[in-house]
C-alpha positions as a printed Julia matrix, in Angstrom:
151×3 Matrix{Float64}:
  81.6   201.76   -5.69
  83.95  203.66   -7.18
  87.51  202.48   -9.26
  89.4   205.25   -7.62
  88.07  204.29   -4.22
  88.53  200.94   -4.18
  92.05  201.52   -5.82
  93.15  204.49   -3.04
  91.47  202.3    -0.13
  93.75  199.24   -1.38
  97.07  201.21   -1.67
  96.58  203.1     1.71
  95.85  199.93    3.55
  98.67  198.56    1.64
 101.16  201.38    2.44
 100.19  202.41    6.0
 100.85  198.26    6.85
 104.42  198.28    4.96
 105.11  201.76    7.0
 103.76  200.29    9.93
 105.83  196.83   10.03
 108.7   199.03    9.06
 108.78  200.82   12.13
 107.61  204.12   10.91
 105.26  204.29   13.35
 105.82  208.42   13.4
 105.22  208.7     9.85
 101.53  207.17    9.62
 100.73  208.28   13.04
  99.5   211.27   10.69
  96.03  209.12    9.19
  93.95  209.23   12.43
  93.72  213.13   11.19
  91.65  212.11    8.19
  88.88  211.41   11.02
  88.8   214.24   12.74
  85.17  215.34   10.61
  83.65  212.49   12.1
  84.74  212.69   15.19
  87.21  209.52   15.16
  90.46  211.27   15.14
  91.46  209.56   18.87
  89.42  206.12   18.28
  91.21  205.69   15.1
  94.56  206.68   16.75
  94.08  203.77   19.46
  93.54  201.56   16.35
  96.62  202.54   14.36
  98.54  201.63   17.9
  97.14  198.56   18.3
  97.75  197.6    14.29
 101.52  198.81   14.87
 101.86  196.4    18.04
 100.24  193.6    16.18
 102.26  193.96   13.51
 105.67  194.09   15.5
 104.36  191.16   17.4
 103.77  189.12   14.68
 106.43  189.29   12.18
 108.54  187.91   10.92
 106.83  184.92   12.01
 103.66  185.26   10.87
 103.62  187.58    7.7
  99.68  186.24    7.62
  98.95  189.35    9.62
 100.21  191.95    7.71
  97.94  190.87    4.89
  94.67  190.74    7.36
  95.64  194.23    8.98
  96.01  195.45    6.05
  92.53  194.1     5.02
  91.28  196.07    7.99
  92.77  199.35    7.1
  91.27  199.0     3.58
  87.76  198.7     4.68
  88.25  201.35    7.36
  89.43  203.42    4.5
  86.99  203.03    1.7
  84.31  203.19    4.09
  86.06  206.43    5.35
  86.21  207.69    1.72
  82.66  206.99    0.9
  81.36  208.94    3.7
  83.95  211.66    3.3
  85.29  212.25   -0.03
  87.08  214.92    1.33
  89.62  212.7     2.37
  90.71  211.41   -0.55
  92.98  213.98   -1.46
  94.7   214.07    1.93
  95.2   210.3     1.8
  96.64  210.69   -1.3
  98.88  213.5    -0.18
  99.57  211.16    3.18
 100.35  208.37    0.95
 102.65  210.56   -1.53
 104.36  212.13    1.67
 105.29  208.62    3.46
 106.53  207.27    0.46
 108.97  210.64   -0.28
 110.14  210.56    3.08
 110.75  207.07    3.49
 111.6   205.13    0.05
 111.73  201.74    2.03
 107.76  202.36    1.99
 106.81  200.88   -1.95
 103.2   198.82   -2.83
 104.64  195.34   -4.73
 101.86  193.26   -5.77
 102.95  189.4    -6.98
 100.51  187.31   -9.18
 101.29  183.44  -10.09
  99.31  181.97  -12.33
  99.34  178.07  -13.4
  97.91  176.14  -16.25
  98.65  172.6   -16.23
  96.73  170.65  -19.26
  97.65  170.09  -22.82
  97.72  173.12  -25.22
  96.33  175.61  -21.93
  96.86  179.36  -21.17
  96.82  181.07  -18.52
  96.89  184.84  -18.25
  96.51  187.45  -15.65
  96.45  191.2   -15.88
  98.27  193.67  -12.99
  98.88  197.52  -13.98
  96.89  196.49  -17.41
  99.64  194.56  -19.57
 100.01  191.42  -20.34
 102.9   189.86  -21.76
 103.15  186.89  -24.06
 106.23  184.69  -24.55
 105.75  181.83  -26.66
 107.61  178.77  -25.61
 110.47  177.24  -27.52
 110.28  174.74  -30.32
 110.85  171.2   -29.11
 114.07  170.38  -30.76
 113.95  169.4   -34.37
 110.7   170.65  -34.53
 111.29  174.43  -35.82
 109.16  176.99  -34.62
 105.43  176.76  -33.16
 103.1   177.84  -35.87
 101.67  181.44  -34.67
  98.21  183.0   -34.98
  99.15  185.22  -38.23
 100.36  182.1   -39.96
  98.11  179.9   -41.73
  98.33  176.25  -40.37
């Protein structure tokens, strides 16, 4: 499966859910469209209703169910996009249009990563940087020795 598929299918899930538990219902009630060459326009309609009343039913209380609906939307739309590539330049013109017209609408992703044991490291990579701080000297100790110096 394709990088860009996976990636759009993740952000439009992503995005239509944030929209959704926003309240802007109106703006994302344009997606069912990307259906309409299979013949799903009104079935996918009913589903983006019934997401939008789960989802106002739910949180704050349960913010569990904004991750799972937007698990649902994700599938729906990578299987949409690998049966209709069509449609991935009108998502991403959807997705570029509900974000201009409502700024509230943003994709955050949070990572936390732990490494509890002598000496360990623990790394993780979102957007494709890492960054490396090397902790501080224990006092009276000077600095940590570094890779480029010889030990």
């Amino acid at each position: 499966m394709s990088e860009v598929i996976e990636s759009l299918a993740h952000e439009g899930g992503t995005v239509l859910v944030t929209a959704l538990a926003t309240g802007l219902v109106g703006a994302a009630q344009r997606l069912p469209r990307l259906w309409r060459r299979e013949g799903a326009e009104e079935r996918m309609a009913a589903e983006l209703e019934r997401s939008a009343r789960e989802l106002a039913d739910a949180q704050p209380e349960n913010p569990e169910v904004g991750a799972r609906v937007a698990v649902v939307w994700e599938t729906r739309l990578r299987d949409l996009l690998m049966t209709d590539p069509a449609a991935r330049d009108e998502l991403e013109q959807l997705l570029a249009e509900i974000r201009r017209e409502h700024p509230r609408v943003t994709t955050t992703t949070t990572q936390h990563i732990t490494a509890s044991a002598p000496n360990a490291t623990a790394q993780g990579v979102i957007g494709g940087s890492i960054y490396n701080h090397a902790p501080a000297a224990p006092p009276g100790h000077g600095a940590l020795p570094s890779s480029d110096t010889p030990a």
